[in-house]
Short mmCIF file of C-alpha atoms in Angstrom, two decimals:
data_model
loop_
_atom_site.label_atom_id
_atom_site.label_comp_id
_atom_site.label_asym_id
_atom_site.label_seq_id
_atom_site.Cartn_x
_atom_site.Cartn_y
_atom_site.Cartn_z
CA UNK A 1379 25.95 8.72 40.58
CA UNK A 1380 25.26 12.05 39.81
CA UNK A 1381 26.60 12.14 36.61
CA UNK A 1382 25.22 8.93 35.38
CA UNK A 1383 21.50 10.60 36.69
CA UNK A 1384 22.84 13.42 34.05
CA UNK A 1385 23.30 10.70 31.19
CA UNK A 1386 19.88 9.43 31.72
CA UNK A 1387 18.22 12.50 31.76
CA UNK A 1388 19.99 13.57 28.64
CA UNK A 1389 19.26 10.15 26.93
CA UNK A 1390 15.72 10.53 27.97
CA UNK A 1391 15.41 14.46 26.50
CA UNK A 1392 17.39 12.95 23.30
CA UNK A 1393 14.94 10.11 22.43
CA UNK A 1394 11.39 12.79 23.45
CA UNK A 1395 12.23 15.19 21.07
CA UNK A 1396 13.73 12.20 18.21
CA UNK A 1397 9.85 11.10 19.18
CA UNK A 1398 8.24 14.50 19.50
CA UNK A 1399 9.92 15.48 15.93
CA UNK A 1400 7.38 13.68 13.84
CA UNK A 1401 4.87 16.48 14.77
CA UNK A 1402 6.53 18.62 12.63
CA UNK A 1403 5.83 16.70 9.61
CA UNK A 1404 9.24 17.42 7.95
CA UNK A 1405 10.79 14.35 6.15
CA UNK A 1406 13.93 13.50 8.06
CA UNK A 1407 11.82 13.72 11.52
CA UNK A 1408 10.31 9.89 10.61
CA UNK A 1409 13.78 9.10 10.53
CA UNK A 1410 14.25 10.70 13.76
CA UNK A 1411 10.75 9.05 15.16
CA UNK A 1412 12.39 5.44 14.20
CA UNK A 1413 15.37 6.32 15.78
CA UNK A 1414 13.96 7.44 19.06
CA UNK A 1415 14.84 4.73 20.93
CA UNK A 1416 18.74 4.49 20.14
CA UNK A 1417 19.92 7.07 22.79
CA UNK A 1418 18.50 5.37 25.96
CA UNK A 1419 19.38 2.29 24.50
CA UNK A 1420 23.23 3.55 24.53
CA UNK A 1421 22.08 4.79 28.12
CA UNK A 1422 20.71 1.16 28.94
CA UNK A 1423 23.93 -0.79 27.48
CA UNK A 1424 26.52 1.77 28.78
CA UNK A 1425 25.64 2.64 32.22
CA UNK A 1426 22.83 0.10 32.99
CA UNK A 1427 18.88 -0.10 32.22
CA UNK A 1428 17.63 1.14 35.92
CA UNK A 1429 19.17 4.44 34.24
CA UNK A 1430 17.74 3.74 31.17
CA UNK A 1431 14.11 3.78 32.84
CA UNK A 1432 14.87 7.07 34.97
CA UNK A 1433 15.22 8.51 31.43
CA UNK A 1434 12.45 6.71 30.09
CA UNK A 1435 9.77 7.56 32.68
CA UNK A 1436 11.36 11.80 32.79
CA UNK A 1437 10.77 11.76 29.08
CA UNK A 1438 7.25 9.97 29.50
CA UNK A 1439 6.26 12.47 32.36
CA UNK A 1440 7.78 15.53 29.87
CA UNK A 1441 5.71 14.82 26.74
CA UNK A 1442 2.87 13.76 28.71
CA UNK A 1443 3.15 17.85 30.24
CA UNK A 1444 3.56 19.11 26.94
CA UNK A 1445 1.12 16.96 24.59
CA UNK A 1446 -1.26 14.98 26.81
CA UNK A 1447 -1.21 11.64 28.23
CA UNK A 1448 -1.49 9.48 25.24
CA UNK A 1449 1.15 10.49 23.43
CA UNK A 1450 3.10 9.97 26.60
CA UNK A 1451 1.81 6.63 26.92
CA UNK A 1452 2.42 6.24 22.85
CA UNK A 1453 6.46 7.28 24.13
CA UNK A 1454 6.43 4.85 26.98
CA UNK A 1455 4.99 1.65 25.20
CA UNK A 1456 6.87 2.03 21.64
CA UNK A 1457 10.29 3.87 22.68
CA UNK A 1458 11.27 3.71 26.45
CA UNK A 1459 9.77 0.36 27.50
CA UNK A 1460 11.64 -1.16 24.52
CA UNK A 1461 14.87 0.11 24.74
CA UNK A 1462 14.99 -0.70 28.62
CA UNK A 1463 13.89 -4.36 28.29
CA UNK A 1464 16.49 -5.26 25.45
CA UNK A 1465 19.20 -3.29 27.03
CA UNK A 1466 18.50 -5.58 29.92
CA UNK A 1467 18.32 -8.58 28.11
CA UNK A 1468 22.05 -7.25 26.04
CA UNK A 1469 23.96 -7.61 29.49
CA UNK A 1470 21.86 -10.09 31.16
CA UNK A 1471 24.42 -13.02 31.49
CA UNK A 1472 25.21 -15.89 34.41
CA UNK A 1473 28.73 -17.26 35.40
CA UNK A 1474 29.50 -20.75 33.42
CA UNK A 1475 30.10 -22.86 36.22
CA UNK A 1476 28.71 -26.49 35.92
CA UNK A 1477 30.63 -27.66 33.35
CA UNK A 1478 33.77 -25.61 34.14
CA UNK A 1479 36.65 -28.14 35.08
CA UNK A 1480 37.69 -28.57 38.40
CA UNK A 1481 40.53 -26.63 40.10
CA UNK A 1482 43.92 -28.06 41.11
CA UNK A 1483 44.22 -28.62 44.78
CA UNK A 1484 46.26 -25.75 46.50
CA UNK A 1485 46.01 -23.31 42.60
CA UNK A 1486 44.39 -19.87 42.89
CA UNK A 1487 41.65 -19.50 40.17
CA UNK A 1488 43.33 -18.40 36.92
CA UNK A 1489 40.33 -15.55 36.56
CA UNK A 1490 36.70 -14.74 36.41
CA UNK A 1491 34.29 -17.35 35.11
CA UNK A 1492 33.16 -17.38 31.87
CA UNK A 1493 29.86 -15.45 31.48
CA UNK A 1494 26.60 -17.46 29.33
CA UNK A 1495 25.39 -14.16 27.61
CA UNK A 1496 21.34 -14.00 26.83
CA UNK A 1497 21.76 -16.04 23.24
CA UNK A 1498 21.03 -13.32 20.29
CA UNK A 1499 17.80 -15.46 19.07
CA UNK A 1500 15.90 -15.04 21.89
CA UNK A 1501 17.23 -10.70 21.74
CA UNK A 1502 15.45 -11.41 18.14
CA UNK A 1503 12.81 -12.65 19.16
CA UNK A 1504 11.77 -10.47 22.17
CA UNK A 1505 12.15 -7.33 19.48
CA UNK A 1506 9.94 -9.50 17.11
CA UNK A 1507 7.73 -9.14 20.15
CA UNK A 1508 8.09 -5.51 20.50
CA UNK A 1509 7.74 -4.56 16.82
CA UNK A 1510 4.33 -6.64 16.63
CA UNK A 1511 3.34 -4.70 19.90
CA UNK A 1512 3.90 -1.54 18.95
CA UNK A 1513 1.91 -2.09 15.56
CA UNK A 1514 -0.61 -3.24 16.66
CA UNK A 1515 -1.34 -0.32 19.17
CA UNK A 1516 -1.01 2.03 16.67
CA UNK A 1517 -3.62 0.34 14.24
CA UNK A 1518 -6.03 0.05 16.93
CA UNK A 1519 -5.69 3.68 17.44
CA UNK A 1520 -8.02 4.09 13.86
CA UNK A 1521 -10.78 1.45 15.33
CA UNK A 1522 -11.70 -1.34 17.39
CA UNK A 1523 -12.21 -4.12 14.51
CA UNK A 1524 -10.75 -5.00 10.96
CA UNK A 1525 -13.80 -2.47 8.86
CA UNK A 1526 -13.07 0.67 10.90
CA UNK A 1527 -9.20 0.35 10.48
CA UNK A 1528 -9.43 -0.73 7.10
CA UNK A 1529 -11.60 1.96 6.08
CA UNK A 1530 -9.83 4.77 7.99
CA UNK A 1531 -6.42 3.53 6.51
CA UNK A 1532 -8.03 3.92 3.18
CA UNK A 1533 -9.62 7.31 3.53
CA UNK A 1534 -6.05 8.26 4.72
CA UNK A 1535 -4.37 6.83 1.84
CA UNK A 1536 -7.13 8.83 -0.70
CA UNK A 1537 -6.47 12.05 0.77
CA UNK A 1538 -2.58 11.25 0.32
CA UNK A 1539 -3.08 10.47 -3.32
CA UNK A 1540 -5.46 13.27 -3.90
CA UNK A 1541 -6.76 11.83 -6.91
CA UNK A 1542 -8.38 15.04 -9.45
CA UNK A 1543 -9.62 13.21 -12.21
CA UNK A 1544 -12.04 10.69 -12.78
CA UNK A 1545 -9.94 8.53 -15.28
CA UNK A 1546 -7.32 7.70 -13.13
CA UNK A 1547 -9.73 7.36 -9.80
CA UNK A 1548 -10.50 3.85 -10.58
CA UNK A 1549 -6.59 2.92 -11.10
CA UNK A 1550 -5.77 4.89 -7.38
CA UNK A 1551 -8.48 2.92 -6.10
CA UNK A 1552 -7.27 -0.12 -6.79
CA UNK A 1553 -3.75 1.14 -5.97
CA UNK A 1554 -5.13 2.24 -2.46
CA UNK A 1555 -6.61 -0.64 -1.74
CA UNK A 1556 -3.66 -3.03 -2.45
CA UNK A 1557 -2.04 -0.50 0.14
CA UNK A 1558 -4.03 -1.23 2.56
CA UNK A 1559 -4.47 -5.29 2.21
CA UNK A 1560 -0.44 -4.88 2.95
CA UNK A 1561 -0.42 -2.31 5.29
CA UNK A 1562 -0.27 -3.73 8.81
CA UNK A 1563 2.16 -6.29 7.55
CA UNK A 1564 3.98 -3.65 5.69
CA UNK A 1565 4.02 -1.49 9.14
CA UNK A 1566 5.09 -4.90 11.00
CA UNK A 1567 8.06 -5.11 8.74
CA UNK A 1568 9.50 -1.64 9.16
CA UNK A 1569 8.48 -1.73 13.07
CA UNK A 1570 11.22 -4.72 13.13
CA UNK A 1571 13.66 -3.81 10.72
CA UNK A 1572 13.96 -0.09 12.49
CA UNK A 1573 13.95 -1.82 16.12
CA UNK A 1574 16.96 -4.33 15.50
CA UNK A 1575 18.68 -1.30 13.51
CA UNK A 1576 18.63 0.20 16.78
CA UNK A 1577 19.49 -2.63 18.89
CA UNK A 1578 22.39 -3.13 16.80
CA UNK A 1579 23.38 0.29 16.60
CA UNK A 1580 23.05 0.96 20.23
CA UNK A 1581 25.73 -2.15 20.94
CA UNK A 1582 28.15 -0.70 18.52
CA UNK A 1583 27.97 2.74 19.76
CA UNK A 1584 28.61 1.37 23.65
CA UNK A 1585 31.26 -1.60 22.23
CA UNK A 1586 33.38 1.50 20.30
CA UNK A 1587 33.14 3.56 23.50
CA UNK A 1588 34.59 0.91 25.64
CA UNK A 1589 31.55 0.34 27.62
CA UNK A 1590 29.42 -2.48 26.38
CA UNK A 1591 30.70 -5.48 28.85
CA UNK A 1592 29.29 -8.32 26.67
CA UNK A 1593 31.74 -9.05 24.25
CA UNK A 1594 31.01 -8.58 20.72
CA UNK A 1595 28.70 -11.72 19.18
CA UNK A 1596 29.55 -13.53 16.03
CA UNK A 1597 26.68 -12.81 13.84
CA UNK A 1598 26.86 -15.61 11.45
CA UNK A 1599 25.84 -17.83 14.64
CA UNK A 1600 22.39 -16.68 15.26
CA UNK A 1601 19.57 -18.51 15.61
CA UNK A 1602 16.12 -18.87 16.76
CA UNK A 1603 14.12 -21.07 19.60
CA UNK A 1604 12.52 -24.08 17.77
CA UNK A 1605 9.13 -22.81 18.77
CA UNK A 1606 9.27 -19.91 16.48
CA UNK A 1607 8.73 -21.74 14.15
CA UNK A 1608 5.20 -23.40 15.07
CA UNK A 1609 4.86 -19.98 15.96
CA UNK A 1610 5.03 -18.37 12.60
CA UNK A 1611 3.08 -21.50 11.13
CA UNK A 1612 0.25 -21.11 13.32
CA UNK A 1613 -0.18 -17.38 13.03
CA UNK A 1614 0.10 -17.70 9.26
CA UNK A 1615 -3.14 -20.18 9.29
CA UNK A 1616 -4.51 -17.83 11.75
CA UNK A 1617 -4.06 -14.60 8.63
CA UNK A 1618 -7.25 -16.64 6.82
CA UNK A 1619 -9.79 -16.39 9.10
CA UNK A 1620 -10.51 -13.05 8.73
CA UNK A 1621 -11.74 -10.35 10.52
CA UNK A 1622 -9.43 -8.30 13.20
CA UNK A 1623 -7.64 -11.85 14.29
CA UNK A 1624 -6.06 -12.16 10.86
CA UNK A 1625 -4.67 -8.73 11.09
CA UNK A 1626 -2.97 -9.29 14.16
CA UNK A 1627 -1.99 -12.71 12.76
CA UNK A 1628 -0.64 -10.71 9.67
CA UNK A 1629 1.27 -8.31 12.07
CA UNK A 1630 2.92 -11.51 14.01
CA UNK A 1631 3.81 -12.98 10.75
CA UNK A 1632 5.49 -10.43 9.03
CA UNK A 1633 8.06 -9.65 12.39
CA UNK A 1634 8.38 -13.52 12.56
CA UNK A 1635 9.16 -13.78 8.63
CA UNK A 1636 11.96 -11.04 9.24
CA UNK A 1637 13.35 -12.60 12.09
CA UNK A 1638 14.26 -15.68 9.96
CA UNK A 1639 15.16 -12.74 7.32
CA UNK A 1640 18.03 -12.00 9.57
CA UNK A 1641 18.73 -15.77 10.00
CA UNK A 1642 18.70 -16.15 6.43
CA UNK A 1643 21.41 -13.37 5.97
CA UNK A 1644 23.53 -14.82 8.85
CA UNK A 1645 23.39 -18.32 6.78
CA UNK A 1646 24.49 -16.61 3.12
CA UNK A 1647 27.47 -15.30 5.56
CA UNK A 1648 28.61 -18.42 6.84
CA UNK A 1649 28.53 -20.69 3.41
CA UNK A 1650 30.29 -18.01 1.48
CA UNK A 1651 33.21 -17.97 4.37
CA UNK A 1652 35.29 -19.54 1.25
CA UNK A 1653 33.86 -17.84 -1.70
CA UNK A 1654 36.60 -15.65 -3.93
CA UNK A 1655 34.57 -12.13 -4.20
CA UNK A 1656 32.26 -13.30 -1.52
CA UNK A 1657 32.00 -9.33 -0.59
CA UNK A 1658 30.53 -8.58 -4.41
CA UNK A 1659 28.54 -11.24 -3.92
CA UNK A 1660 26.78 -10.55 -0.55
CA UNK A 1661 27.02 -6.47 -1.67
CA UNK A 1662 25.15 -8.10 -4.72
CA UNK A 1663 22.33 -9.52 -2.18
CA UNK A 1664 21.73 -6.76 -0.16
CA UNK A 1665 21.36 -4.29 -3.09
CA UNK A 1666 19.12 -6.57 -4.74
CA UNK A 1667 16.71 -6.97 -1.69
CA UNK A 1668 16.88 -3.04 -0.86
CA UNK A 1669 15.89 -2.17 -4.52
CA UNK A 1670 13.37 -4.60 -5.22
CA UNK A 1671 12.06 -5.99 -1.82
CA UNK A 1672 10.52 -8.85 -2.55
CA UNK A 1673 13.69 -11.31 -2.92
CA UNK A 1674 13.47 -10.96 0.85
CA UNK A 1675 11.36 -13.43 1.19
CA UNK A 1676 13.83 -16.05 -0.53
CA UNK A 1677 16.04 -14.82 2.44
CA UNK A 1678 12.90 -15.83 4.46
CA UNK A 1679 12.93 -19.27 2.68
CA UNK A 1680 16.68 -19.86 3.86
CA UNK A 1681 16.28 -19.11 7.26
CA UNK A 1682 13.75 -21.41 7.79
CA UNK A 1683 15.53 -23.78 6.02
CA UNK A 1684 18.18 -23.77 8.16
CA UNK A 1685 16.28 -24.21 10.54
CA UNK A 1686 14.87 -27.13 9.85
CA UNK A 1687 18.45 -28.93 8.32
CA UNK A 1688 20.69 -26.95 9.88
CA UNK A 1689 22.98 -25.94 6.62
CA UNK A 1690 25.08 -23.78 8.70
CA UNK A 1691 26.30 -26.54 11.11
CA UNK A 1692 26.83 -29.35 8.13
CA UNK A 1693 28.92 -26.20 6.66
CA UNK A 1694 30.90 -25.84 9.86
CA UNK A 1695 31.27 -29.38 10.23
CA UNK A 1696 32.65 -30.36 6.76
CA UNK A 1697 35.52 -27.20 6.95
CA UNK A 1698 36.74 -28.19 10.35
CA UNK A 1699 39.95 -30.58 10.38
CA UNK A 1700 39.55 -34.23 11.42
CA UNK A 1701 41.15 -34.74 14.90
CA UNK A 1702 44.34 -36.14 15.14
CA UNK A 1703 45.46 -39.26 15.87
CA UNK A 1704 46.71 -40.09 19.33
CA UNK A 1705 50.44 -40.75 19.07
CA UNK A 1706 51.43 -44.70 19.79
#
């Protein structure tokens, strides 16, 4: 007991000062800041998240000494209350026992029952729900409604550029201001990609030290609730109606769009199972999305699309063998 209290207050001290780093301003600490979450994650998966929130609230109460009680609150709501929620929802599981078949009269039970882990989609999902969070409390740290935050995000941006002439002003301008039309999405985006990064990172550092209990998932077999979906839809309508609603609507869209990102990926995976060179070609896929971006959303496209027809089942279905034939 006491040495798991020791883990938790070292995850917690690990993940303030990953979070306390970006004060500094140096370049690597925003990769630090995104990765703040990842050691009480490993505490949360490994030894269990009631540890995971005794190192969660210590770091809270420790930055909160040192800095002030918003940025411990700004700790607490982005890194701590994340990390213990999804490690929960990792190993939350229930015995399989309804459709288990019956045992023979006078045999002992041949083992444990099988365990119905928390399905990946909704672990998607619920980070979806965390990434959107988080960005949206930090955008309503610059104002109240969509003029103030627009305007402070684009005084921010001018300083950044630093523009000296007047020839090139006009061209920054414009430059700035496309900036900012994609900025909370843009935010949303990296808020999600950073958060299942760390998710998945946190499972493979607890599954290589032998202490993850949930075996390892097959990737290629996620997928989302139906009512994501109608989800996305309606908070894409909801980004034309202006006004601080379609930011937030923007924000929900863009951590829904990469949730069926990741489904997308998981579908090229399963229909190039047979492919000859079907490493080049997904190596092919990722470089082309990290380089240019925008191809992601024909990743987007797929995952909804297999959503709707399910390609990766018809897939499944047409490569397994036909049953065989009862012998007369």
């Amino acid at each position: 007991m006491i040495m798991n209290l020791l883990i938790a207050a070292a995850a917690g001290c690990a993940s303030a000062l990953m979070f306390a780093s970006i004060i500094s301003g140096a370049i690597v600490s925003l990769l630090l800041f995104y990765l703040a979450p990842l050691p009480l994650m490993v505490a949360a998966m490994g030894w269990g998240p009631t540890f995971a929130a005794i190192g969660g609230a210590l770091a809270g109460a420790g930055l909160g000494a040192m800095f002030g009680p918003p940025y411990s609150a700004a700790f607490v709501l982005t890194v701590a209350l994340p990390a213990w929620w999804l490690g929960h929802l990792v190993l939350l599981g229930r015995p399989v026992t309804a459709d288990a078949p019956p045992e023979r009269m006078g045999a002992a039970p041949t083992g444990p029952p099988p365990i119905d882990w928390y399905p990946l989609g909704r672990i998607l999902v619920w980070i979806a729900c965390f990434a959107a969070l988080t960005t949206t409390a930090a955008l309503l740290t610059l104002g109240s409604d969509a003029s103030t935050i627009t305007e402070t995000l684009r005084h921010g941006l001018l300083r950044i550029v630093n523009v000296q002439d007047a020839g090139s002003g006009d061209r920054a301008t414009e430059v700035v201001d496309a900036f900012v039309a994609i900025a909370p999405a843009a935010a949303a985006t990296i808020a999600m990609t950073t958060l299942t990064l760390n998710v998945w990172l946190a499972a493979k550092v607890t599954a290589t030290s032998g202490r993850l209990r949930r075996p390892w998932p097959d990737m290629k077999t996620i997928t989302l609730p139906p009512m994501t979906l109608v989800a996305m839809i309606v908070a894409l309508a909801l980004c034309f109606v202006g006004g601080l609603p379609a930011i937030l609507a923007q924000i929900v869209t863009a951590c829904l769009m990469m949730a069926y990102a990741l489904v997308g990926f998981a579908v090229l995976h399963t229909i190039t199972l047979a492919q000859r060179g079907r490493g080049l070609w997904l190596t092919c896929v990722y470089a082309i999305v990290l380089v240019f971006v925008w191809p992601v959303i024909a990743i987007v496209g797929v995952g909804i699309a297999d959503a709707i027809f399910g390609f990766r089942q018809r897939y499944v279905q047409r490569r397994m063998p036909p049953p065989l034939a009862p012998r007369s």
